[in-house]
mmCIF file of C-alpha atoms and ligand atoms in Angstrom:
data_model
loop_
_atom_site.group_PDB
_atom_site.id
_atom_site.type_symbol
_atom_site.label_atom_id
_atom_site.label_comp_id
_atom_site.label_asym_id
_atom_site.label_seq_id
_atom_site.Cartn_x
_atom_site.Cartn_y
_atom_site.Cartn_z
ATOM 1 C CA MET A 1 -3.582 -8.282 15.096
ATOM 2 C CA THR A 2 -4.255 -4.495 15.062
ATOM 3 C CA ARG A 3 -1.552 -1.857 14.592
ATOM 4 C CA ILE A 4 -2.047 0.772 17.258
ATOM 5 C CA LEU A 5 -0.205 4.046 17.481
ATOM 6 C CA VAL A 6 -0.081 5.309 21.096
ATOM 7 C CA THR A 7 1.053 8.955 21.416
ATOM 8 C CA GLY A 8 2.322 10.191 24.747
ATOM 9 C CA ALA A 9 3.664 6.697 25.363
ATOM 10 C CA SER A 10 6.621 8.238 27.246
ATOM 11 C CA GLY A 11 4.010 9.722 29.635
ATOM 12 C CA PHE A 12 1.957 8.256 32.486
ATOM 13 C CA ILE A 13 -1.324 7.143 30.814
ATOM 14 C CA GLY A 14 0.218 6.546 27.412
ATOM 15 C CA SER A 15 2.785 4.089 28.848
ATOM 16 C CA HIS A 16 0.016 2.047 30.423
ATOM 17 C CA VAL A 17 -2.078 2.009 27.266
ATOM 18 C CA ALA A 18 0.951 0.976 25.120
ATOM 19 C CA LYS A 19 1.990 -1.848 27.500
ATOM 20 C CA HIS A 20 -1.584 -3.080 27.759
ATOM 21 C CA PHE A 21 -2.057 -3.518 24.010
ATOM 22 C CA HIS A 22 1.450 -4.887 23.549
ATOM 23 C CA ALA A 23 0.704 -7.579 26.184
ATOM 24 C CA GLN A 24 -2.538 -8.422 24.228
ATOM 25 C CA GLY A 25 -0.402 -9.166 21.191
ATOM 26 C CA HIS A 26 -1.189 -6.153 19.051
ATOM 27 C CA GLU A 27 1.497 -4.367 17.056
ATOM 28 C CA VAL A 28 1.985 -1.123 19.078
ATOM 29 C CA ILE A 29 3.984 1.903 17.955
ATOM 30 C CA ALA A 30 4.748 3.906 21.120
ATOM 31 C CA THR A 31 5.719 7.466 20.467
ATOM 32 C CA GLY A 32 6.886 10.496 22.424
ATOM 33 C CA ARG A 33 9.909 12.812 22.747
ATOM 34 C CA ASP A 34 11.687 11.547 25.869
ATOM 35 C CA VAL A 35 14.320 9.069 24.519
ATOM 36 C CA ALA A 36 15.072 7.579 28.025
ATOM 37 C CA ARG A 37 11.373 6.884 28.812
ATOM 38 C CA LEU A 38 10.793 5.403 25.397
ATOM 39 C CA ASP A 39 13.870 3.171 25.801
ATOM 40 C CA VAL A 40 12.145 1.623 28.868
ATOM 41 C CA LEU A 41 9.312 0.556 26.432
ATOM 42 C CA SER A 42 11.763 -0.675 23.817
ATOM 43 C CA ARG A 43 13.463 -2.896 26.330
ATOM 44 C CA ALA A 44 9.987 -4.324 27.128
ATOM 45 C CA GLY A 45 9.725 -5.293 23.465
ATOM 46 C CA LEU A 46 7.567 -2.381 22.068
ATOM 47 C CA ARG A 47 8.464 -0.514 18.974
ATOM 48 C CA SER A 48 9.123 3.202 19.921
ATOM 49 C CA TRP A 49 9.587 6.160 17.724
ATOM 50 C CA VAL A 50 10.799 9.638 18.844
ATOM 51 C CA ARG A 51 8.583 12.221 17.202
ATOM 52 C CA ASP A 52 7.510 15.773 18.111
ATOM 53 C CA LEU A 53 3.787 15.918 17.060
ATOM 54 C CA SER A 54 3.949 19.692 16.682
ATOM 55 C CA SER A 55 6.660 19.690 14.068
ATOM 56 C CA ASP A 56 7.802 16.289 12.670
ATOM 57 C CA PRO A 57 6.242 14.599 9.622
ATOM 58 C CA LEU A 58 3.511 12.340 10.981
ATOM 59 C CA SER A 59 2.362 10.206 8.082
ATOM 60 C CA PRO A 60 5.188 7.710 8.731
ATOM 61 C CA LEU A 61 3.481 7.126 12.122
ATOM 62 C CA THR A 62 -0.074 6.935 10.801
ATOM 63 C CA ASP A 63 0.357 5.095 7.525
ATOM 64 C CA GLU A 64 -0.738 1.462 7.827
ATOM 65 C CA THR A 65 -2.045 2.258 11.345
ATOM 66 C CA ASP A 66 -5.524 0.939 12.297
ATOM 67 C CA VAL A 67 -6.108 2.745 15.548
ATOM 68 C CA VAL A 68 -4.563 5.909 17.060
ATOM 69 C CA VAL A 69 -4.792 6.424 20.797
ATOM 70 C CA HIS A 70 -3.812 10.058 21.256
ATOM 71 C CA CYS A 71 -2.579 10.575 24.883
ATOM 72 C CA ALA A 72 0.028 13.166 24.131
ATOM 73 C CA ALA A 73 -0.559 16.555 25.573
ATOM 74 C CA LEU A 74 0.867 19.280 27.815
ATOM 75 C CA SER A 75 -1.065 18.140 30.854
ATOM 76 C CA SER A 76 -0.654 20.671 33.626
ATOM 77 C CA PRO A 77 -2.740 23.353 35.385
ATOM 78 C CA TRP A 78 0.196 25.839 34.994
ATOM 79 C CA GLY A 79 2.212 27.135 32.030
ATOM 80 C CA ARG A 80 2.285 29.479 29.018
ATOM 81 C CA ARG A 81 -0.690 29.549 26.615
ATOM 82 C CA GLU A 82 1.507 29.283 23.566
ATOM 83 C CA GLN A 83 3.073 25.988 24.801
ATOM 84 C CA PHE A 84 -0.466 24.601 25.396
ATOM 85 C CA MET A 85 -1.606 25.766 21.973
ATOM 86 C CA ALA A 86 1.372 23.906 20.336
ATOM 87 C CA ALA A 87 1.160 20.703 22.412
ATOM 88 C CA ASN A 88 -2.622 20.352 22.676
ATOM 89 C CA VAL A 89 -4.119 22.039 19.630
ATOM 90 C CA LEU A 90 -1.515 22.184 16.830
ATOM 91 C CA ALA A 91 -0.205 18.644 17.614
ATOM 92 C CA THR A 92 -3.697 17.207 17.756
ATOM 93 C CA LYS A 93 -4.757 18.867 14.524
ATOM 94 C CA ARG A 94 -1.639 17.618 12.685
ATOM 95 C CA LEU A 95 -2.188 14.056 13.951
ATOM 96 C CA LEU A 96 -5.837 14.174 12.945
ATOM 97 C CA ASP A 97 -4.963 15.395 9.482
ATOM 98 C CA ALA A 98 -2.368 12.577 9.076
ATOM 99 C CA SER A 99 -4.737 9.960 10.529
ATOM 100 C CA ARG A 100 -7.498 10.926 8.102
ATOM 101 C CA GLN A 101 -5.141 10.910 5.129
ATOM 102 C CA SER A 102 -3.749 7.484 6.150
ATOM 103 C CA GLY A 103 -7.235 6.005 6.480
ATOM 104 C CA VAL A 104 -6.985 5.336 10.241
ATOM 105 C CA ARG A 105 -10.110 3.388 11.280
ATOM 106 C CA ARG A 106 -10.485 4.713 14.828
ATOM 107 C CA PHE A 107 -9.103 7.687 16.697
ATOM 108 C CA VAL A 108 -9.373 7.650 20.489
ATOM 109 C CA HIS A 109 -8.701 11.082 21.821
ATOM 110 C CA PHE A 110 -7.779 11.973 25.467
ATOM 111 C CA SER A 111 -9.518 15.096 26.538
ATOM 112 C CA SER A 112 -10.200 16.322 30.082
ATOM 113 C CA PRO A 113 -12.993 17.123 32.462
ATOM 114 C CA SER A 114 -10.937 20.205 33.437
ATOM 115 C CA ILE A 115 -13.112 21.961 30.849
ATOM 116 C CA TYR A 116 -16.082 21.842 33.313
ATOM 117 C CA PHE A 117 -14.035 23.599 36.033
ATOM 118 C CA ARG A 118 -15.853 26.196 38.161
ATOM 119 C CA LEU A 119 -15.078 27.612 41.560
ATOM 120 C CA GLY A 120 -18.360 26.089 42.831
ATOM 121 C CA ASP A 121 -19.979 22.752 43.625
ATOM 122 C CA GLN A 122 -20.989 20.694 40.628
ATOM 123 C CA PHE A 123 -22.599 17.297 41.068
ATOM 124 C CA ASN A 124 -22.920 14.490 38.514
ATOM 125 C CA THR A 125 -21.854 16.713 35.591
ATOM 126 C CA PRO A 126 -22.875 15.194 32.259
ATOM 127 C CA GLU A 127 -20.905 15.559 29.015
ATOM 128 C CA ALA A 128 -23.058 18.304 27.441
ATOM 129 C CA PHE A 129 -21.238 21.540 27.990
ATOM 130 C CA GLU A 130 -21.147 25.185 27.049
ATOM 131 C CA PRO A 131 -17.628 26.716 27.193
ATOM 132 C CA PRO A 132 -17.226 29.513 29.725
ATOM 133 C CA ARG A 133 -16.353 33.120 28.605
ATOM 134 C CA LYS A 134 -13.163 32.998 30.689
ATOM 135 C CA TRP A 135 -11.099 29.758 31.192
ATOM 136 C CA ILE A 136 -9.486 28.952 34.466
ATOM 137 C CA ASN A 137 -6.238 28.047 32.739
ATOM 138 C CA PRO A 138 -4.847 27.470 29.177
ATOM 139 C CA TYR A 139 -4.865 23.715 29.786
ATOM 140 C CA ALA A 140 -8.696 23.617 30.043
ATOM 141 C CA GLU A 141 -9.083 26.007 27.136
ATOM 142 C CA THR A 142 -6.789 24.028 24.810
ATOM 143 C CA LYS A 143 -8.261 20.628 25.683
ATOM 144 C CA TRP A 144 -11.665 22.053 24.625
ATOM 145 C CA LEU A 145 -10.092 23.550 21.403
ATOM 146 C CA ALA A 146 -8.507 20.112 20.660
ATOM 147 C CA GLU A 147 -11.981 18.567 21.048
ATOM 148 C CA GLN A 148 -13.258 20.854 18.382
ATOM 149 C CA CYS A 149 -10.483 19.732 16.051
ATOM 150 C CA VAL A 150 -11.410 16.169 16.628
ATOM 151 C CA ARG A 151 -15.152 17.004 15.711
ATOM 152 C CA GLU A 152 -14.015 18.766 12.595
ATOM 153 C CA ALA A 153 -12.033 15.629 11.589
ATOM 154 C CA VAL A 154 -15.132 13.473 12.284
ATOM 155 C CA SER A 155 -17.066 15.643 9.874
ATOM 156 C CA ALA A 156 -14.340 15.033 7.356
ATOM 157 C CA GLY A 157 -14.722 11.249 7.700
ATOM 158 C CA LEU A 158 -12.451 10.195 10.643
ATOM 159 C CA PRO A 159 -14.191 7.877 13.132
ATOM 160 C CA ALA A 160 -13.361 9.142 16.599
ATOM 161 C CA VAL A 161 -14.171 8.773 20.305
ATOM 162 C CA ILE A 162 -13.294 11.338 22.984
ATOM 163 C CA LEU A 163 -12.506 10.312 26.625
ATOM 164 C CA ARG A 164 -12.562 12.751 29.539
ATOM 165 C CA PRO A 165 -10.986 10.854 32.450
ATOM 166 C CA ARG A 166 -11.007 12.598 35.839
ATOM 167 C CA ALA A 167 -7.858 12.830 38.047
ATOM 168 C CA VAL A 168 -6.022 9.690 36.894
ATOM 169 C CA PHE A 169 -3.665 8.071 39.433
ATOM 170 C CA GLY A 170 -1.643 4.946 39.676
ATOM 171 C CA GLU A 171 1.879 3.574 39.177
ATOM 172 C CA GLY A 172 3.880 6.164 37.263
ATOM 173 C CA ASP A 173 1.594 9.088 38.136
ATOM 174 C CA ARG A 174 3.501 12.315 37.652
ATOM 175 C CA ALA A 175 0.822 14.775 38.436
ATOM 176 C CA ILE A 176 -2.212 14.206 40.767
ATOM 177 C CA PHE A 177 -0.907 12.275 43.802
ATOM 178 C CA PRO A 178 2.686 13.684 43.520
ATOM 179 C CA ARG A 179 1.168 17.211 43.799
ATOM 180 C CA LEU A 180 -0.788 16.205 46.866
ATOM 181 C CA LEU A 181 2.181 14.548 48.416
ATOM 182 C CA GLY A 182 4.292 17.636 47.586
ATOM 183 C CA LEU A 183 1.924 19.811 49.575
ATOM 184 C CA ALA A 184 1.908 17.351 52.453
ATOM 185 C CA GLN A 185 5.707 17.004 52.758
ATOM 186 C CA ARG A 186 5.923 19.675 55.508
ATOM 187 C CA GLY A 187 3.664 17.486 57.721
ATOM 188 C CA TRP A 188 0.507 19.450 57.260
ATOM 189 C CA PHE A 189 -2.093 19.852 54.567
ATOM 190 C CA PRO A 190 -4.858 22.495 54.114
ATOM 191 C CA ARG A 191 -8.321 21.222 54.700
ATOM 192 C CA ILE A 192 -10.280 23.568 52.442
ATOM 193 C CA GLY A 193 -13.751 24.238 53.727
ATOM 194 C CA ASP A 194 -15.003 21.319 55.807
ATOM 195 C CA GLY A 195 -13.081 18.744 53.776
ATOM 196 C CA LYS A 196 -16.451 17.145 52.801
ATOM 197 C CA ALA A 197 -16.370 18.197 49.112
ATOM 198 C CA LEU A 198 -16.817 15.241 46.828
ATOM 199 C CA ILE A 199 -14.139 14.222 44.444
ATOM 200 C CA ASP A 200 -13.985 11.631 41.615
ATOM 201 C CA VAL A 201 -10.649 10.019 40.701
ATOM 202 C CA THR A 202 -9.837 7.254 38.236
ATOM 203 C CA TYR A 203 -7.284 4.380 38.668
ATOM 204 C CA VAL A 204 -5.174 4.144 35.553
ATOM 205 C CA ALA A 205 -6.087 0.529 34.722
ATOM 206 C CA ASN A 206 -9.718 1.623 34.562
ATOM 207 C CA VAL A 207 -8.717 4.282 32.069
ATOM 208 C CA VAL A 208 -6.980 1.670 29.918
ATOM 209 C CA ALA A 209 -10.238 -0.389 30.156
ATOM 210 C CA ALA A 210 -12.078 2.671 28.796
ATOM 211 C CA VAL A 211 -9.649 2.775 25.881
ATOM 212 C CA GLN A 212 -10.155 -0.820 25.263
ATOM 213 C CA ALA A 213 -13.967 -0.365 25.357
ATOM 214 C CA SER A 214 -13.637 2.493 22.838
ATOM 215 C CA MET A 215 -12.199 0.062 20.367
ATOM 216 C CA GLU A 216 -15.413 -2.113 20.108
ATOM 217 C CA TYR A 217 -17.184 -1.936 16.773
ATOM 218 C CA THR A 218 -20.498 -1.148 18.366
ATOM 219 C CA VAL A 219 -19.292 2.091 19.894
ATOM 220 C CA PRO A 220 -20.507 5.448 18.344
ATOM 221 C CA VAL A 221 -17.558 6.999 16.525
ATOM 222 C CA ASP A 222 -19.203 10.409 15.874
ATOM 223 C CA GLY A 223 -16.806 12.326 18.046
ATOM 224 C CA ARG A 224 -18.932 12.238 21.157
ATOM 225 C CA ALA A 225 -17.217 12.608 24.483
ATOM 226 C CA PHE A 226 -17.399 10.337 27.495
ATOM 227 C CA ASN A 227 -16.703 11.056 31.201
ATOM 228 C CA ILE A 228 -14.560 8.437 32.776
ATOM 229 C CA THR A 229 -14.034 7.999 36.469
ATOM 230 C CA ASN A 230 -13.905 5.178 39.075
ATOM 231 C CA GLY A 231 -17.614 5.813 39.741
ATOM 232 C CA GLU A 232 -16.878 6.078 43.488
ATOM 233 C CA SER A 233 -17.178 9.718 44.456
ATOM 234 C CA MET A 234 -15.721 10.265 47.935
ATOM 235 C CA GLN A 235 -15.016 13.132 50.318
ATOM 236 C CA VAL A 236 -11.694 14.839 49.733
ATOM 237 C CA ARG A 237 -10.749 14.255 53.410
ATOM 238 C CA GLU A 238 -11.459 10.509 52.926
ATOM 239 C CA LEU A 239 -9.327 10.314 49.797
ATOM 240 C CA LEU A 240 -6.437 12.093 51.493
ATOM 241 C CA HIS A 241 -6.746 9.847 54.623
ATOM 242 C CA HIS A 242 -6.553 6.744 52.398
ATOM 243 C CA LEU A 243 -3.585 8.122 50.537
ATOM 244 C CA PHE A 244 -1.594 9.234 53.588
ATOM 245 C CA SER A 245 -2.389 6.065 55.505
ATOM 246 C CA ALA A 246 -1.271 3.815 52.538
ATOM 247 C CA LEU A 247 2.073 5.665 52.669
ATOM 248 C CA ASP A 248 2.359 5.616 56.479
ATOM 249 C CA LEU A 249 2.448 9.437 56.520
ATOM 250 C CA LYS A 250 1.365 11.481 59.544
ATOM 251 C CA VAL A 251 -0.163 14.670 58.164
ATOM 252 C CA ARG A 252 -2.037 17.258 60.186
ATOM 253 C CA MET A 253 -5.082 18.784 58.462
ATOM 254 C CA ILE A 254 -5.130 22.573 58.944
ATOM 255 C CA PRO A 255 -8.548 24.160 58.371
ATOM 256 C CA LEU A 256 -8.636 26.891 55.708
ATOM 257 C CA PRO A 257 -11.949 28.594 54.792
ATOM 258 C CA ARG A 258 -12.701 28.444 51.073
ATOM 259 C CA SER A 259 -12.713 32.232 50.671
ATOM 260 C CA VAL A 260 -9.256 32.444 52.200
ATOM 261 C CA ALA A 261 -7.962 29.540 50.179
ATOM 262 C CA ILE A 262 -9.200 31.227 46.943
ATOM 263 C CA ALA A 263 -7.501 34.510 47.898
ATOM 264 C CA LEU A 264 -4.267 32.669 48.803
ATOM 265 C CA GLY A 265 -4.362 30.673 45.569
ATOM 266 C CA GLY A 266 -4.946 33.900 43.516
ATOM 267 C CA ALA A 267 -2.056 35.649 45.376
ATOM 268 C CA ALA A 268 0.253 32.650 44.893
ATOM 269 C CA GLU A 269 -0.517 32.757 41.143
ATOM 270 C CA THR A 270 0.157 36.480 40.870
ATOM 271 C CA ILE A 271 3.572 36.067 42.599
ATOM 272 C CA ALA A 272 4.487 33.045 40.471
ATOM 273 C CA ASN A 273 3.673 35.032 37.326
ATOM 274 C CA VAL A 274 6.298 37.624 38.100
ATOM 275 C CA MET A 275 8.978 35.263 39.349
ATOM 276 C CA PRO A 276 11.815 34.239 37.050
ATOM 277 C CA GLY A 277 10.799 31.077 35.133
ATOM 278 C CA ARG A 278 7.145 31.404 36.460
ATOM 279 C CA PRO A 279 7.348 28.326 38.773
ATOM 280 C CA GLU A 280 4.060 26.577 39.408
ATOM 281 C CA PRO A 281 2.646 27.707 42.807
ATOM 282 C CA ARG A 282 2.027 24.965 45.396
ATOM 283 C CA LEU A 283 -1.575 26.323 45.808
ATOM 284 C CA SER A 284 -3.610 27.769 42.890
ATOM 285 C CA ARG A 285 -7.286 28.676 42.418
ATOM 286 C CA TYR A 286 -7.560 25.483 40.287
ATOM 287 C CA GLY A 287 -6.189 23.407 43.170
ATOM 288 C CA VAL A 288 -8.599 25.096 45.542
ATOM 289 C CA GLY A 289 -11.431 24.363 43.284
ATOM 290 C CA VAL A 290 -10.522 20.729 42.941
ATOM 291 C CA LEU A 291 -9.998 20.147 46.717
ATOM 292 C CA GLY A 292 -12.525 22.609 48.169
ATOM 293 C CA PHE A 293 -15.611 22.125 45.930
ATOM 294 C CA SER A 294 -17.536 19.078 44.926
ATOM 295 C CA GLN A 295 -16.870 18.196 41.257
ATOM 296 C CA THR A 296 -18.426 14.852 40.439
ATOM 297 C CA LEU A 297 -19.082 13.403 36.969
ATOM 298 C CA ASP A 298 -21.987 11.382 35.445
ATOM 299 C CA ILE A 299 -20.461 8.271 33.789
ATOM 300 C CA SER A 300 -23.700 6.683 32.734
ATOM 301 C CA ALA A 301 -23.086 7.413 29.019
ATOM 302 C CA ALA A 302 -19.689 5.510 29.219
ATOM 303 C CA ARG A 303 -21.365 2.615 31.074
ATOM 304 C CA GLN A 304 -24.173 2.316 28.574
ATOM 305 C CA GLN A 305 -22.621 3.309 25.207
ATOM 306 C CA LEU A 306 -19.002 2.108 25.714
ATOM 307 C CA GLY A 307 -19.860 -0.804 28.098
ATOM 308 C CA TYR A 308 -17.250 0.832 30.421
ATOM 309 C CA ALA A 309 -17.035 -0.837 33.857
ATOM 310 C CA PRO A 310 -14.337 0.115 36.313
ATOM 311 C CA THR A 311 -12.994 -2.905 38.003
ATOM 312 C CA ILE A 312 -10.215 -1.681 40.240
ATOM 313 C CA SER A 313 -11.513 0.259 43.335
ATOM 314 C CA VAL A 314 -9.989 3.478 44.576
ATOM 315 C CA ILE A 315 -8.687 1.749 47.669
ATOM 316 C CA GLU A 316 -7.036 -1.000 45.629
ATOM 317 C CA GLY A 317 -5.696 1.588 43.313
ATOM 318 C CA ILE A 318 -4.167 3.643 46.117
ATOM 319 C CA ALA A 319 -2.559 0.395 47.598
ATOM 320 C CA ARG A 320 -0.972 -0.254 44.159
ATOM 321 C CA PHE A 321 0.146 3.415 43.864
ATOM 322 C CA ALA A 322 1.688 3.325 47.313
ATOM 323 C CA GLN A 323 3.594 0.099 46.684
ATOM 324 C CA TRP A 324 5.052 1.734 43.520
ATOM 325 C CA TRP A 325 5.717 5.120 45.258
ATOM 326 C CA LYS A 326 7.556 3.448 48.074
ATOM 327 C CA SER A 327 9.809 1.462 45.666
ATOM 328 C CA ARG A 328 10.132 4.376 43.167
ATOM 329 C CA VAL A 329 11.229 2.019 40.506
ATOM 330 C CA GLN A 330 11.109 3.217 36.931
ATOM 331 C CA TYR A 331 7.666 2.119 35.744
HETATM 332 N N1 NAP B 401 -3.292 12.518 34.328
HETATM 333 C C1 NAP B 401 -4.568 12.970 34.480
HETATM 334 O O1 NAP B 401 -5.029 12.919 35.639
HETATM 335 C C2 NAP B 401 -5.495 13.257 33.325
HETATM 336 C C3 NAP B 401 -6.773 13.660 33.533
HETATM 337 C C4 NAP B 401 -7.581 14.043 32.491
HETATM 338 C C5 NAP B 401 -7.011 13.969 31.222
HETATM 339 N N2 NAP B 401 -5.709 13.621 30.963
HETATM 340 C C6 NAP B 401 -5.195 13.609 29.581
HETATM 341 O O2 NAP B 401 -4.630 12.325 29.405
HETATM 342 C C7 NAP B 401 -3.519 12.462 28.534
HETATM 343 C C8 NAP B 401 -2.338 11.809 29.138
HETATM 344 O O3 NAP B 401 -2.007 12.510 30.379
HETATM 345 P P1 NAP B 401 -0.744 12.030 31.211
HETATM 346 O O4 NAP B 401 -1.127 12.261 32.657
HETATM 347 O O5 NAP B 401 -0.245 10.704 30.828
HETATM 348 O O6 NAP B 401 0.330 13.140 30.764
HETATM 349 P P2 NAP B 401 1.949 13.110 30.866
HETATM 350 O O7 NAP B 401 2.443 12.018 31.729
HETATM 351 O O8 NAP B 401 2.406 14.433 31.113
HETATM 352 O O9 NAP B 401 2.346 12.681 29.400
HETATM 353 C C9 NAP B 401 2.158 13.592 28.294
HETATM 354 C C10 NAP B 401 2.830 12.963 27.054
HETATM 355 O O10 NAP B 401 2.618 13.788 25.987
HETATM 356 C C11 NAP B 401 3.794 13.839 25.204
HETATM 357 N N3 NAP B 401 3.885 15.063 24.497
HETATM 358 C C12 NAP B 401 3.604 16.319 24.949
HETATM 359 N N4 NAP B 401 3.795 17.191 23.889
HETATM 360 C C13 NAP B 401 4.219 16.437 22.825
HETATM 361 C C14 NAP B 401 4.631 16.768 21.456
HETATM 362 N N5 NAP B 401 4.676 18.012 21.060
HETATM 363 N N6 NAP B 401 5.027 15.792 20.635
HETATM 364 C C15 NAP B 401 5.061 14.420 21.167
HETATM 365 N N7 NAP B 401 4.688 14.140 22.365
HETATM 366 C C16 NAP B 401 4.285 15.106 23.225
HETATM 367 C C17 NAP B 401 4.953 13.715 26.353
HETATM 368 O O11 NAP B 401 6.080 13.302 25.749
HETATM 369 P P3 NAP B 401 7.562 13.581 26.355
HETATM 370 O O12 NAP B 401 7.357 13.442 27.841
HETATM 371 O O13 NAP B 401 8.325 12.467 25.769
HETATM 372 O O14 NAP B 401 8.051 14.898 25.936
HETATM 373 C C18 NAP B 401 4.328 12.708 27.168
HETATM 374 O O15 NAP B 401 4.595 11.431 26.696
HETATM 375 C C19 NAP B 401 -3.430 13.938 28.205
HETATM 376 O O16 NAP B 401 -4.106 14.179 27.023
HETATM 377 C C20 NAP B 401 -4.085 14.641 29.314
HETATM 378 O O17 NAP B 401 -4.622 15.905 28.989
HETATM 379 C C21 NAP B 401 -4.858 13.301 32.002
#
C-alpha cells in the first residue's frame, strides 16, 4: 500500500484522482480548503485534511507520504495576478519544499497546455516550449512559473513528473463544459470563424489513467512535461454538436468572424476590468482562441514514455457527463 497525498481533492480532477487511488486500496490523504466538498470524500471513506497550501504548515501532510499528486491550483482564465501567484506559484513551491524535506518518492504535478496559447492555429504542439514575452492571462503565466519551481526541486533531488492535460471534462466539471453551456443558455452560440477549428479535450478518467501511468517506476522523473489529451482532435462545431445533442439542447449557431470575435472578446475584458468585482466576461480573447483557432497537442511522448493510453472516447465521456449534468447530484 502506498500513501498518496492528493492536493485539490475538493476540486474536479483531484476528487477523481483521490477516489481512484482509494478504490485501489491505497492510503489517500485528500486535501483542500472547502470543508463541505471534503466531507463528501470523508463520507466515502477517504482521510481528508483541510489545509491552505499557501499558508498552513505542510510537513504534517508530506511526512510519511510516498507520492504527492498536486492538483490544487487557481484554475481559471480570469482573475487577479496576485491570487494566481499565491495559489499556483507560492503554494507549489511550499509543497515542493515540504515534499523534498519529507523524502517524498514521486511528485506528480498538474500543469496546463494554456502555456502554449496563441491567437493563431497550432497543430500537434509538442512539449518543447519557449515562453512568450506577453502572456494571455496570469493563469498561463503562473502555471509556467510553477513548472520552473518543479524543475528546481528536481535539481535538488525530488523525483517529479509534469502533466499538461488539455480541456478536461467529465462528471464534476466546473469549468470547461459549464462555461460552454453558460454561453448556450440563451439558445444561441457563436460559431467563431467557420467552426472547423480543431480542438483537443480529455475525459477525466483518462487524466486519472495518466496519473496512474506516472507512478510506474520506469517513468522518467526528471521533471519533464507530458501533453495529455484524448488523442481524438475534432472540429469545435462537432464537439458542440455532440455536447448539445447529449443534453437535448436546441442551440442555434450564429456565425461570428474571428476578427470580430477577438475585438468583442477584448472589449468584454476591458469592460469587465472596470466593473465592480471584475466579473468574468462570457467571451474573452482566450475563449475566442480556444473555440476559433486550431490548438491540437502531440501526445506521442506520453504514449511512449508513460505508456499512456486513453481508453474512454470523447463521445462516451460526453454521454457520462450529460448523465451527471442532468441529475446534478453532488459528485
Ligand atoms: N480542468 C481542466 O480542464 C484543466 C486543464 C489543464 C490543467 N488543469 C490543472 O489541473 C489541476 C486541477 O484542476 P481542476 O479543474 O480540478 O480545478 P478545480 O476544480 O478548480 O480545483 C482546484 C482545487 O485547488 C484547490 N486549491 C486552490 N488553491 C488552494 C490553496 N491555496 N490551498 C489548498 N487548496 C487550494 C481548491 O481547493 P478549494 O476548492 O477547497 O478551495 C480545489 O480543490 C489544476 O492544477 C489545473 O491548473 C486543469
